[in-house]
PDB file of C-alpha atoms and ligand atoms in Angstrom:
ATOM      1  CA  UNK F  22      -9.550 -13.042 -11.742  1.00 85.00           C
ATOM      2  CA  UNK F  23      -8.777  -9.330 -12.046  1.00 93.00           C
ATOM      3  CA  UNK F  24      -9.961  -7.369  -9.044  1.00 95.00           C
ATOM      4  CA  UNK F  25      -8.625  -4.004 -10.208  1.00 97.00           C
ATOM      5  CA  UNK F  26      -8.321  -3.167 -13.869  1.00 97.00           C
ATOM      6  CA  UNK F  27      -6.995   0.204 -14.989  1.00 98.00           C
ATOM      7  CA  UNK F  28      -7.138   0.946 -18.703  1.00 98.00           C
ATOM      8  CA  UNK F  29      -5.529   3.881 -20.514  1.00 98.00           C
ATOM      9  CA  UNK F  30      -5.919   6.176 -17.520  1.00 98.00           C
ATOM     10  CA  UNK F  31      -4.807   9.739 -18.193  1.00 98.00           C
ATOM     11  CA  UNK F  32      -5.407  12.551 -15.732  1.00 97.00           C
ATOM     12  CA  UNK F  33      -4.624  16.203 -15.144  1.00 97.00           C
ATOM     13  CA  UNK F  34      -5.495  18.213 -11.997  1.00 96.00           C
ATOM     14  CA  UNK F  35      -7.450  21.430 -12.646  1.00 95.00           C
ATOM     15  CA  UNK F  36      -4.415  23.471 -11.537  1.00 93.00           C
ATOM     16  CA  UNK F  37      -1.561  21.385 -12.971  1.00 89.00           C
ATOM     17  CA  UNK F  38       0.213  22.418 -16.148  1.00 90.00           C
ATOM     18  CA  UNK F  39       0.588  18.920 -17.498  1.00 94.00           C
ATOM     19  CA  UNK F  40      -0.801  15.442 -17.259  1.00 97.00           C
ATOM     20  CA  UNK F  41      -0.004  13.723 -13.961  1.00 97.00           C
ATOM     21  CA  UNK F  42      -1.054  10.205 -15.051  1.00 98.00           C
ATOM     22  CA  UNK F  43      -0.261   9.217 -18.626  1.00 98.00           C
ATOM     23  CA  UNK F  44      -1.991   6.332 -20.357  1.00 98.00           C
ATOM     24  CA  UNK F  45      -1.722   3.987 -17.386  1.00 98.00           C
ATOM     25  CA  UNK F  46      -2.848   0.380 -17.777  1.00 98.00           C
ATOM     26  CA  UNK F  47      -2.372  -2.491 -15.321  1.00 98.00           C
ATOM     27  CA  UNK F  48      -4.384  -5.024 -13.421  1.00 97.00           C
ATOM     28  CA  UNK F  49      -4.299  -6.535  -9.949  1.00 98.00           C
ATOM     29  CA  UNK F  50      -5.623 -10.023  -9.341  1.00 97.00           C
ATOM     30  CA  UNK F  51      -7.937 -10.878  -6.470  1.00 96.00           C
ATOM     31  CA  UNK F  52      -5.951 -11.551  -3.288  1.00 96.00           C
ATOM     32  CA  UNK F  53      -2.793 -10.036  -4.714  1.00 97.00           C
ATOM     33  CA  UNK F  54      -0.516  -7.576  -2.906  1.00 97.00           C
ATOM     34  CA  UNK F  55       0.543  -5.041  -5.506  1.00 98.00           C
ATOM     35  CA  UNK F  56       3.254  -2.536  -4.571  1.00 97.00           C
ATOM     36  CA  UNK F  57       3.514   0.799  -6.361  1.00 97.00           C
ATOM     37  CA  UNK F  58       6.948   2.382  -6.263  1.00 96.00           C
ATOM     38  CA  UNK F  59       8.568   5.385  -7.918  1.00 95.00           C
ATOM     39  CA  UNK F  60      10.176   8.733  -7.171  1.00 94.00           C
ATOM     40  CA  UNK F  61       8.403  11.528  -5.300  1.00 93.00           C
ATOM     41  CA  UNK F  62       5.933  13.260  -7.565  1.00 95.00           C
ATOM     42  CA  UNK F  63       5.721  10.310  -9.984  1.00 96.00           C
ATOM     43  CA  UNK F  64       1.945  10.065  -9.422  1.00 97.00           C
ATOM     44  CA  UNK F  65       1.555   7.262  -6.845  1.00 97.00           C
ATOM     45  CA  UNK F  66      -0.901   9.071  -4.559  1.00 95.00           C
ATOM     46  CA  UNK F  67      -2.860  10.370  -7.533  1.00 96.00           C
ATOM     47  CA  UNK F  68      -3.149   6.827  -8.886  1.00 97.00           C
ATOM     48  CA  UNK F  69      -4.414   5.619  -5.474  1.00 96.00           C
ATOM     49  CA  UNK F  70      -7.039   8.342  -5.531  1.00 94.00           C
ATOM     50  CA  UNK F  71      -8.140   7.265  -9.000  1.00 95.00           C
ATOM     51  CA  UNK F  72      -8.496   3.645  -7.820  1.00 95.00           C
ATOM     52  CA  UNK F  73     -10.735   4.668  -4.946  1.00 91.00           C
ATOM     53  CA  UNK F  74     -12.895   6.840  -7.212  1.00 91.00           C
ATOM     54  CA  UNK F  75     -11.826  10.256  -5.877  1.00 91.00           C
ATOM     55  CA  UNK F  76     -10.558  11.243  -9.293  1.00 91.00           C
ATOM     56  CA  UNK F  77     -12.083  13.097 -10.974  1.00 90.00           C
ATOM     57  CA  UNK F  78     -15.134  13.216  -8.636  1.00 85.00           C
ATOM     58  CA  UNK F  79     -13.533  14.942  -5.676  1.00 87.00           C
ATOM     59  CA  UNK F  80     -10.405  16.499  -7.198  1.00 90.00           C
ATOM     60  CA  UNK F  81     -12.105  17.505 -10.491  1.00 93.00           C
ATOM     61  CA  UNK F  82      -9.766  17.933 -13.474  1.00 94.00           C
ATOM     62  CA  UNK F  83      -9.740  15.959 -16.690  1.00 93.00           C
ATOM     63  CA  UNK F  84      -9.663  12.189 -16.776  1.00 95.00           C
ATOM     64  CA  UNK F  85      -9.859   9.720 -19.637  1.00 96.00           C
ATOM     65  CA  UNK F  86      -9.691   5.934 -19.481  1.00 97.00           C
ATOM     66  CA  UNK F  87     -11.291   3.603 -16.995  1.00 96.00           C
ATOM     67  CA  UNK F  88     -10.829   2.070 -13.537  1.00 96.00           C
ATOM     68  CA  UNK F  89     -12.790  -1.091 -12.740  1.00 96.00           C
ATOM     69  CA  UNK F  90     -12.865  -2.596  -9.243  1.00 95.00           C
ATOM     70  CA  UNK F  91     -14.620  -5.962  -9.167  1.00 93.00           C
ATOM     71  CA  UNK F  92     -16.124  -5.041 -12.518  1.00 92.00           C
ATOM     72  CA  UNK F  93     -17.580  -1.763 -11.198  1.00 92.00           C
ATOM     73  CA  UNK F  94     -16.550   1.459 -12.917  1.00 94.00           C
ATOM     74  CA  UNK F  95     -15.459   3.467  -9.866  1.00 92.00           C
ATOM     75  CA  UNK F  96     -15.850   6.839 -11.559  1.00 91.00           C
ATOM     76  CA  UNK F  97     -19.557   6.143 -12.133  1.00 89.00           C
ATOM     77  CA  UNK F  98     -20.272   4.750  -8.662  1.00 87.00           C
ATOM     78  CA  UNK F  99     -21.447   6.857  -5.701  1.00 85.00           C
ATOM     79  CA  UNK F 100     -18.574   7.422  -3.243  1.00 79.00           C
ATOM     80  CA  UNK F 101     -20.629   6.111  -0.314  1.00 77.00           C
ATOM     81  CA  UNK F 102     -21.300   2.838  -2.160  1.00 84.00           C
ATOM     82  CA  UNK F 103     -17.657   2.507  -3.177  1.00 85.00           C
ATOM     83  CA  UNK F 104     -16.531   2.843   0.433  1.00 84.00           C
ATOM     84  CA  UNK F 105     -18.263  -0.477   1.102  1.00 84.00           C
ATOM     85  CA  UNK F 106     -15.738  -2.202  -1.189  1.00 89.00           C
ATOM     86  CA  UNK F 107     -12.577  -0.113  -0.952  1.00 92.00           C
ATOM     87  CA  UNK F 108     -10.734   0.923   2.213  1.00 92.00           C
ATOM     88  CA  UNK F 109      -8.105   3.632   2.063  1.00 90.00           C
ATOM     89  CA  UNK F 110      -5.277   4.365   4.488  1.00 87.00           C
ATOM     90  CA  UNK F 111      -3.572   7.735   4.133  1.00 81.00           C
ATOM     91  CA  UNK F 112       0.094   8.523   4.428  1.00 78.00           C
ATOM     92  CA  UNK F 113      -0.477  10.572   7.581  1.00 76.00           C
ATOM     93  CA  UNK F 114      -2.599   8.730  10.160  1.00 72.00           C
ATOM     94  CA  UNK F 115      -3.390  12.044  11.839  1.00 72.00           C
ATOM     95  CA  UNK F 116      -5.606  13.060   8.927  1.00 76.00           C
ATOM     96  CA  UNK F 117      -7.338   9.697   9.024  1.00 78.00           C
ATOM     97  CA  UNK F 118      -8.630  10.033  12.576  1.00 81.00           C
ATOM     98  CA  UNK F 119     -12.209  11.275  12.600  1.00 81.00           C
ATOM     99  CA  UNK F 120     -11.765  13.921  15.300  1.00 80.00           C
ATOM    100  CA  UNK F 121     -15.217  12.985  16.578  1.00 85.00           C
ATOM    101  CA  UNK F 122     -14.446   9.936  18.693  1.00 88.00           C
ATOM    102  CA  UNK F 123     -13.114  10.395  22.231  1.00 92.00           C
ATOM    103  CA  UNK F 124     -11.604   6.930  22.468  1.00 95.00           C
ATOM    104  CA  UNK F 125      -9.943   4.393  20.186  1.00 95.00           C
ATOM    105  CA  UNK F 126     -12.938   2.091  20.669  1.00 96.00           C
ATOM    106  CA  UNK F 127     -15.348   4.805  19.525  1.00 94.00           C
ATOM    107  CA  UNK F 128     -13.074   5.575  16.587  1.00 93.00           C
ATOM    108  CA  UNK F 129     -13.420   1.981  15.382  1.00 94.00           C
ATOM    109  CA  UNK F 130     -17.189   1.988  15.984  1.00 94.00           C
ATOM    110  CA  UNK F 131     -17.696   5.211  14.045  1.00 89.00           C
ATOM    111  CA  UNK F 132     -17.688   3.850  10.477  1.00 86.00           C
ATOM    112  CA  UNK F 133     -19.696   0.766  11.391  1.00 91.00           C
ATOM    113  CA  UNK F 134     -22.401   2.819  13.108  1.00 90.00           C
ATOM    114  CA  UNK F 135     -22.642   4.983   9.994  1.00 85.00           C
ATOM    115  CA  UNK F 136     -23.101   1.836   7.930  1.00 85.00           C
ATOM    116  CA  UNK F 137     -25.960   0.760  10.207  1.00 88.00           C
ATOM    117  CA  UNK F 138     -24.292  -2.420  11.515  1.00 91.00           C
ATOM    118  CA  UNK F 139     -26.015  -3.913  14.611  1.00 94.00           C
ATOM    119  CA  UNK F 140     -24.429  -3.043  17.997  1.00 93.00           C
ATOM    120  CA  UNK F 141     -23.641  -6.693  18.901  1.00 94.00           C
ATOM    121  CA  UNK F 142     -21.919  -7.194  15.604  1.00 94.00           C
ATOM    122  CA  UNK F 143     -20.017  -3.916  15.994  1.00 95.00           C
ATOM    123  CA  UNK F 144     -18.699  -4.990  19.384  1.00 95.00           C
ATOM    124  CA  UNK F 145     -17.662  -8.402  18.091  1.00 95.00           C
ATOM    125  CA  UNK F 146     -15.811  -7.019  15.066  1.00 95.00           C
ATOM    126  CA  UNK F 147     -14.002  -4.348  17.092  1.00 96.00           C
ATOM    127  CA  UNK F 148     -12.816  -6.804  19.738  1.00 96.00           C
ATOM    128  CA  UNK F 149     -11.451  -9.100  17.053  1.00 93.00           C
ATOM    129  CA  UNK F 150      -9.646  -6.347  15.109  1.00 93.00           C
ATOM    130  CA  UNK F 151      -8.206  -4.732  18.263  1.00 95.00           C
ATOM    131  CA  UNK F 152      -6.546  -8.023  19.139  1.00 93.00           C
ATOM    132  CA  UNK F 153      -5.256  -8.524  15.623  1.00 90.00           C
ATOM    133  CA  UNK F 154      -3.672  -5.067  15.493  1.00 91.00           C
ATOM    134  CA  UNK F 155      -2.530  -5.075  19.159  1.00 91.00           C
ATOM    135  CA  UNK F 156      -4.349  -1.918  20.133  1.00 93.00           C
ATOM    136  CA  UNK F 157      -6.674  -3.210  22.870  1.00 93.00           C
ATOM    137  CA  UNK F 158      -4.390  -1.859  25.579  1.00 94.00           C
ATOM    138  CA  UNK F 159      -5.240   1.704  24.510  1.00 92.00           C
ATOM    139  CA  UNK F 160      -8.897   1.154  23.693  1.00 95.00           C
ATOM    140  CA  UNK F 161      -9.996   3.919  26.135  1.00 96.00           C
ATOM    141  CA  UNK F 162      -7.344   6.469  25.143  1.00 96.00           C
ATOM    142  CA  UNK F 163      -7.907   9.560  23.024  1.00 94.00           C
ATOM    143  CA  UNK F 164      -6.678   8.691  19.503  1.00 92.00           C
ATOM    144  CA  UNK F 165      -4.927  12.054  19.195  1.00 91.00           C
ATOM    145  CA  UNK F 166      -2.837  11.381  22.301  1.00 92.00           C
ATOM    146  CA  UNK F 167      -1.196   8.282  20.805  1.00 92.00           C
ATOM    147  CA  UNK F 168       2.243   8.080  19.184  1.00 90.00           C
ATOM    148  CA  UNK F 169       2.558   8.075  15.381  1.00 87.00           C
ATOM    149  CA  UNK F 170       3.016   4.306  15.240  1.00 88.00           C
ATOM    150  CA  UNK F 171       0.041   3.685  17.519  1.00 90.00           C
ATOM    151  CA  UNK F 172      -2.106   6.090  15.487  1.00 90.00           C
ATOM    152  CA  UNK F 173      -1.155   4.325  12.300  1.00 88.00           C
ATOM    153  CA  UNK F 174      -2.235   1.001  13.826  1.00 90.00           C
ATOM    154  CA  UNK F 175      -5.550   2.575  14.854  1.00 92.00           C
ATOM    155  CA  UNK F 176      -5.960   3.931  11.300  1.00 90.00           C
ATOM    156  CA  UNK F 177      -5.386   0.433   9.858  1.00 89.00           C
ATOM    157  CA  UNK F 178      -7.718  -1.117  12.454  1.00 92.00           C
ATOM    158  CA  UNK F 179     -10.444   1.427  11.609  1.00 91.00           C
ATOM    159  CA  UNK F 180     -10.203   0.306   7.978  1.00 90.00           C
ATOM    160  CA  UNK F 181      -9.955  -3.419   8.708  1.00 91.00           C
ATOM    161  CA  UNK F 182     -13.036  -3.337  10.891  1.00 93.00           C
ATOM    162  CA  UNK F 183     -15.059  -2.210   7.852  1.00 92.00           C
ATOM    163  CA  UNK F 184     -14.256  -5.552   6.180  1.00 90.00           C
ATOM    164  CA  UNK F 185     -13.781  -4.124   2.695  1.00 92.00           C
ATOM    165  CA  UNK F 186     -12.329  -6.514   0.156  1.00 93.00           C
ATOM    166  CA  UNK F 187      -9.910  -4.056  -1.442  1.00 96.00           C
ATOM    167  CA  UNK F 188      -7.417  -1.924   0.479  1.00 95.00           C
ATOM    168  CA  UNK F 189      -5.406   0.986  -0.861  1.00 95.00           C
ATOM    169  CA  UNK F 190      -2.581   1.909   1.510  1.00 94.00           C
ATOM    170  CA  UNK F 191      -0.430   4.955   0.751  1.00 94.00           C
ATOM    171  CA  UNK F 192       3.007   5.073   2.447  1.00 93.00           C
ATOM    172  CA  UNK F 193       1.813   3.801   5.821  1.00 90.00           C
ATOM    173  CA  UNK F 194       5.269   3.737   7.390  1.00 89.00           C
ATOM    174  CA  UNK F 195       6.878   6.911   6.041  1.00 84.00           C
ATOM    175  CA  UNK F 196       6.653   8.699   9.404  1.00 79.00           C
ATOM    176  CA  UNK F 197       7.477   5.751  11.637  1.00 84.00           C
ATOM    177  CA  UNK F 198      10.493   4.339  13.468  1.00 87.00           C
ATOM    178  CA  UNK F 199      11.774   0.821  12.564  1.00 89.00           C
ATOM    179  CA  UNK F 200       9.836  -0.989  15.305  1.00 88.00           C
ATOM    180  CA  UNK F 201       6.516   0.693  14.423  1.00 87.00           C
ATOM    181  CA  UNK F 202       7.263   0.032  10.750  1.00 89.00           C
ATOM    182  CA  UNK F 203       7.623  -3.689  11.442  1.00 90.00           C
ATOM    183  CA  UNK F 204       4.337  -3.647  13.375  1.00 88.00           C
ATOM    184  CA  UNK F 205       2.513  -2.055  10.432  1.00 89.00           C
ATOM    185  CA  UNK F 206       3.967  -4.516   7.931  1.00 92.00           C
ATOM    186  CA  UNK F 207       2.943  -7.349  10.214  1.00 91.00           C
ATOM    187  CA  UNK F 208      -0.660  -6.121  10.030  1.00 90.00           C
ATOM    188  CA  UNK F 209      -0.482  -5.701   6.257  1.00 92.00           C
ATOM    189  CA  UNK F 210       0.764  -9.283   5.828  1.00 92.00           C
ATOM    190  CA  UNK F 211      -2.098 -10.453   8.004  1.00 90.00           C
ATOM    191  CA  UNK F 212      -4.510  -8.578   5.735  1.00 91.00           C
ATOM    192  CA  UNK F 213      -3.025 -10.412   2.775  1.00 94.00           C
ATOM    193  CA  UNK F 214      -3.457 -13.742   4.587  1.00 92.00           C
ATOM    194  CA  UNK F 215      -7.102 -12.788   5.073  1.00 91.00           C
ATOM    195  CA  UNK F 216      -7.397 -12.701   1.277  1.00 94.00           C
ATOM    196  CA  UNK F 217      -7.665  -8.930   0.810  1.00 95.00           C
ATOM    197  CA  UNK F 218      -6.566  -7.394  -2.456  1.00 97.00           C
ATOM    198  CA  UNK F 219      -4.045  -4.721  -1.525  1.00 97.00           C
ATOM    199  CA  UNK F 220      -2.475  -1.803  -3.373  1.00 97.00           C
ATOM    200  CA  UNK F 221       0.462  -0.566  -1.305  1.00 97.00           C
ATOM    201  CA  UNK F 222       2.615   2.493  -1.977  1.00 96.00           C
ATOM    202  CA  UNK F 223       5.884   1.938  -0.150  1.00 94.00           C
ATOM    203  CA  UNK F 224       9.591   2.766  -0.349  1.00 91.00           C
ATOM    204  CA  UNK F 225      10.868  -0.097   1.776  1.00 92.00           C
ATOM    205  CA  UNK F 226      12.135  -2.410  -0.931  1.00 94.00           C
ATOM    206  CA  UNK F 227      13.217  -5.230   1.407  1.00 93.00           C
ATOM    207  CA  UNK F 228       9.647  -5.733   2.559  1.00 92.00           C
ATOM    208  CA  UNK F 229       8.291  -5.441  -0.983  1.00 94.00           C
ATOM    209  CA  UNK F 230      10.796  -8.008  -2.264  1.00 95.00           C
ATOM    210  CA  UNK F 231       9.737 -10.372   0.488  1.00 92.00           C
ATOM    211  CA  UNK F 232       5.967 -10.060   0.424  1.00 92.00           C
ATOM    212  CA  UNK F 233       4.575  -8.355  -2.692  1.00 96.00           C
ATOM    213  CA  UNK F 234       3.202 -10.480  -5.522  1.00 97.00           C
ATOM    214  CA  UNK F 235       3.440  -7.711  -8.038  1.00 96.00           C
ATOM    215  CA  UNK F 236       5.385  -4.461  -8.419  1.00 97.00           C
ATOM    216  CA  UNK F 237       4.551  -1.465 -10.578  1.00 97.00           C
ATOM    217  CA  UNK F 238       7.110   1.289 -11.125  1.00 97.00           C
ATOM    218  CA  UNK F 239       5.825   4.775 -11.929  1.00 97.00           C
ATOM    219  CA  UNK F 240       7.991   7.450 -13.501  1.00 96.00           C
ATOM    220  CA  UNK F 241       6.588  10.883 -14.364  1.00 96.00           C
ATOM    221  CA  UNK F 242       3.041   9.546 -14.490  1.00 97.00           C
ATOM    222  CA  UNK F 243       3.806   6.500 -16.651  1.00 97.00           C
ATOM    223  CA  UNK F 244       4.040   2.814 -15.806  1.00 98.00           C
ATOM    224  CA  UNK F 245       7.626   1.991 -16.767  1.00 97.00           C
ATOM    225  CA  UNK F 246       7.915  -1.474 -15.195  1.00 97.00           C
ATOM    226  CA  UNK F 247       5.309  -4.063 -14.208  1.00 97.00           C
ATOM    227  CA  UNK F 248       6.120  -7.565 -12.999  1.00 97.00           C
ATOM    228  CA  UNK F 249       6.934  -9.788 -10.040  1.00 97.00           C
ATOM    229  CA  UNK F 250       9.438  -8.401  -7.471  1.00 96.00           C
ATOM    230  CA  UNK F 251      11.992 -10.785  -8.988  1.00 95.00           C
ATOM    231  CA  UNK F 252      11.425  -9.475 -12.516  1.00 95.00           C
ATOM    232  CA  UNK F 253      11.501  -5.840 -11.474  1.00 95.00           C
ATOM    233  CA  UNK F 254      14.397  -5.848  -8.978  1.00 94.00           C
ATOM    234  CA  UNK F 255      16.731  -7.972 -11.091  1.00 92.00           C
ATOM    235  CA  UNK F 256      16.232  -5.764 -14.144  1.00 90.00           C
ATOM    236  CA  UNK F 257      18.881  -3.043 -13.941  1.00 83.00           C
ATOM    237  CA  UNK F 258      16.530  -0.688 -15.813  1.00 88.00           C
ATOM    238  CA  UNK F 259      15.062   0.030 -12.400  1.00 90.00           C
ATOM    239  CA  UNK F 260      18.141   2.071 -11.468  1.00 86.00           C
ATOM    240  CA  UNK F 261      17.012   4.693 -13.970  1.00 89.00           C
ATOM    241  CA  UNK F 262      13.805   5.435 -12.071  1.00 90.00           C
ATOM    242  CA  UNK F 263      15.095   6.917  -8.806  1.00 78.00           C
ATOM    243  CA  UNK F 264      13.971   3.971  -6.750  1.00 81.00           C
ATOM    244  CA  UNK F 265      16.129   1.942  -4.420  1.00 86.00           C
ATOM    245  CA  UNK F 266      16.895  -1.739  -4.699  1.00 91.00           C
ATOM    246  CA  UNK F 267      16.665  -4.193  -1.803  1.00 93.00           C
ATOM    247  CA  UNK F 268      19.993  -4.014   0.087  1.00 93.00           C
ATOM    248  CA  UNK F 269      20.939  -7.601  -0.654  1.00 92.00           C
ATOM    249  CA  UNK F 270      20.327  -7.114  -4.389  1.00 93.00           C
ATOM    250  CA  UNK F 271      22.612  -4.078  -4.327  1.00 91.00           C
ATOM    251  CA  UNK F 272      25.317  -5.985  -2.502  1.00 91.00           C
ATOM    252  CA  UNK F 273      25.042  -8.894  -4.925  1.00 90.00           C
ATOM    253  CA  UNK F 274      25.327  -6.555  -7.927  1.00 89.00           C
ATOM    254  CA  UNK F 275      28.416  -4.926  -6.389  1.00 89.00           C
ATOM    255  CA  UNK F 276      29.968  -8.337  -5.712  1.00 89.00           C
ATOM    256  CA  UNK F 277      29.321  -9.354  -9.313  1.00 87.00           C
ATOM    257  CA  UNK F 278      31.334  -6.313 -10.435  1.00 88.00           C
ATOM    258  CA  UNK F 279      34.180  -7.756  -8.334  1.00 89.00           C
ATOM    259  CA  UNK F 280      33.764 -10.992 -10.302  1.00 86.00           C
ATOM    260  CA  UNK F 281      32.098 -12.919  -7.538  1.00 85.00           C
ATOM    261  CA  UNK F 282      29.576 -14.867  -9.546  1.00 84.00           C
ATOM    262  CA  UNK F 283      25.977 -15.585  -8.666  1.00 86.00           C
ATOM    263  CA  UNK F 284      23.846 -17.991 -10.673  1.00 86.00           C
ATOM    264  CA  UNK F 285      20.944 -15.579 -10.192  1.00 88.00           C
ATOM    265  CA  UNK F 286      20.512 -12.169  -8.611  1.00 90.00           C
ATOM    266  CA  UNK F 287      18.978 -12.520  -5.138  1.00 93.00           C
ATOM    267  CA  UNK F 288      16.242 -10.174  -3.876  1.00 94.00           C
ATOM    268  CA  UNK F 289      15.758 -11.475  -0.325  1.00 94.00           C
ATOM    269  CA  UNK F 290      18.123 -12.363   2.517  1.00 93.00           C
ATOM    270  CA  UNK F 291      17.210 -16.036   2.222  1.00 93.00           C
ATOM    271  CA  UNK F 292      18.065 -16.129  -1.479  1.00 93.00           C
ATOM    272  CA  UNK F 293      21.322 -14.278  -0.864  1.00 92.00           C
ATOM    273  CA  UNK F 294      22.459 -16.883   1.632  1.00 92.00           C
ATOM    274  CA  UNK F 295      21.487 -19.690  -0.750  1.00 91.00           C
ATOM    275  CA  UNK F 296      23.384 -18.083  -3.630  1.00 90.00           C
ATOM    276  CA  UNK F 297      26.435 -17.313  -1.482  1.00 88.00           C
ATOM    277  CA  UNK F 298      26.606 -20.910  -0.296  1.00 90.00           C
ATOM    278  CA  UNK F 299      26.624 -22.059  -3.916  1.00 88.00           C
ATOM    279  CA  UNK F 300      29.321 -19.566  -4.842  1.00 84.00           C
ATOM    280  CA  UNK F 301      31.467 -20.446  -1.859  1.00 83.00           C
ATOM    281  CA  UNK F 302      30.662 -24.151  -2.262  1.00 82.00           C
ATOM    282  CA  UNK F 303      29.656 -24.657   1.363  1.00 77.00           C
TER     283      UNK F 303
HETATM  284  N1  LIG O  31      -4.189  18.354  -5.577  1.00 95.83           N
HETATM  285  C1  LIG O  31      -3.269  18.588  -6.521  1.00 95.83           C
HETATM  286  N2  LIG O  31      -3.397  19.600  -7.407  1.00 95.83           N
HETATM  287  C2  LIG O  31      -2.472  19.817  -8.370  1.00 95.83           C
HETATM  288  N3  LIG O  31      -1.379  19.063  -8.568  1.00 95.83           N
HETATM  289  C3  LIG O  31      -1.190  18.036  -7.728  1.00 95.83           C
HETATM  290  C4  LIG O  31      -2.115  17.737  -6.662  1.00 95.83           C
HETATM  291  N4  LIG O  31      -1.645  16.631  -5.989  1.00 95.83           N
HETATM  292  C5  LIG O  31      -0.501  16.286  -6.599  1.00 95.83           C
HETATM  293  N5  LIG O  31      -0.222  17.100  -7.641  1.00 95.83           N
HETATM  294  C6  LIG O  31       0.931  16.998  -8.568  1.00 95.83           C
HETATM  295  O1  LIG O  31       0.823  15.754  -9.235  1.00 95.83           O
HETATM  296  C7  LIG O  31       2.088  15.118  -9.380  1.00 95.83           C
HETATM  297  C8  LIG O  31       2.032  13.728  -8.757  1.00 95.83           C
HETATM  298  O2  LIG O  31       1.840  13.855  -7.354  1.00 95.83           O
HETATM  299  P1  LIG O  31       1.571  12.637  -6.402  1.00 95.83           P
HETATM  300  O3  LIG O  31       0.499  11.792  -6.979  1.00 95.83           O
HETATM  301  O4  LIG O  31       1.331  13.194  -5.047  1.00 95.83           O
HETATM  302  O5  LIG O  31       2.971  11.862  -6.480  1.00 95.83           O
HETATM  303  P2  LIG O  31       3.653  10.827  -5.448  1.00 95.83           P
HETATM  304  O6  LIG O  31       2.580  10.293  -4.544  1.00 95.83           O
HETATM  305  O7  LIG O  31       4.267   9.779  -6.341  1.00 95.83           O
HETATM  306  O8  LIG O  31       4.707  11.588  -4.718  1.00 95.83           O
HETATM  307  C9  LIG O  31       3.102  16.050  -8.731  1.00 95.83           C
HETATM  308  O9  LIG O  31       3.677  16.817  -9.743  1.00 95.83           O
HETATM  309  C10 LIG O  31       2.253  16.913  -7.818  1.00 95.83           C
HETATM  310  O10 LIG O  31       2.831  18.185  -7.672  1.00 95.83           O
HETATM  311 MG1  LIG O  32       2.401  10.282  -2.416  1.00 95.83          MG
END
């Protein structure tokens, strides 16, 4: 079943000279992890904002086409009602933190209190999510005093605790070191295991190749590729769109130029080893 369905979406900001999204159509099935990749300025963040109903409502400008989330037209829905279904994690966790809460615990309670959830239930949900995201050790700290990686985990926890079905996550690891990046991906994979439908903007192709169900490539506001990671990363068209390939795919392609044959192009480390063993007959 389609959870997100975007049809012929075209959009221009009030101040931009040209259209930023051009006739975009795609769908994301329930429970799917859909990665959106593409060069800087290709429209990824704008598309995320359209999916969560902030375009054109908040940003104004001209939009045609339609975005349905669980059959609801997000442009016609009140933003407060939409927030019950769709969680959004920004690129910079700093902007996500409310600025009102004095502790991490209060930060997580904030949204739930606004929703009118009962105190017992709030406590229960927060305890569970803090364990899942490994942030209970700084539950009493000021969110602003945490490191970037810790803040990003708090930002994800604050969204998870709301229990929305659909999550839109925009470059959650762009400011993080490798260890914090792994921690964030770990949480995202757990969200997928929980059955969430996830739209993830990310440049780390290795992780996308490993875990995404679906990849969409944007180029200058258009969807230029749409398929499984296998379909997208093994199609050399992708090299035209200023995106990287997973390292092992690149290596395999280079080896093929040197006449080392592979029966199929690998996209993960596991596949590379399997293919190499076949080639080397070991
Ligand atoms: N608030 C805005 N007002 C006007 N133009 C914008 C705004 N935000 C982004 N843009 C323009 O829209 C295009 C797509 O931007 P964006 O969606 O942020 O791309 P990406 O996330 O892929 O880097 C860029 O040309 C950018 O300059
Ligand atoms: Mg962006």
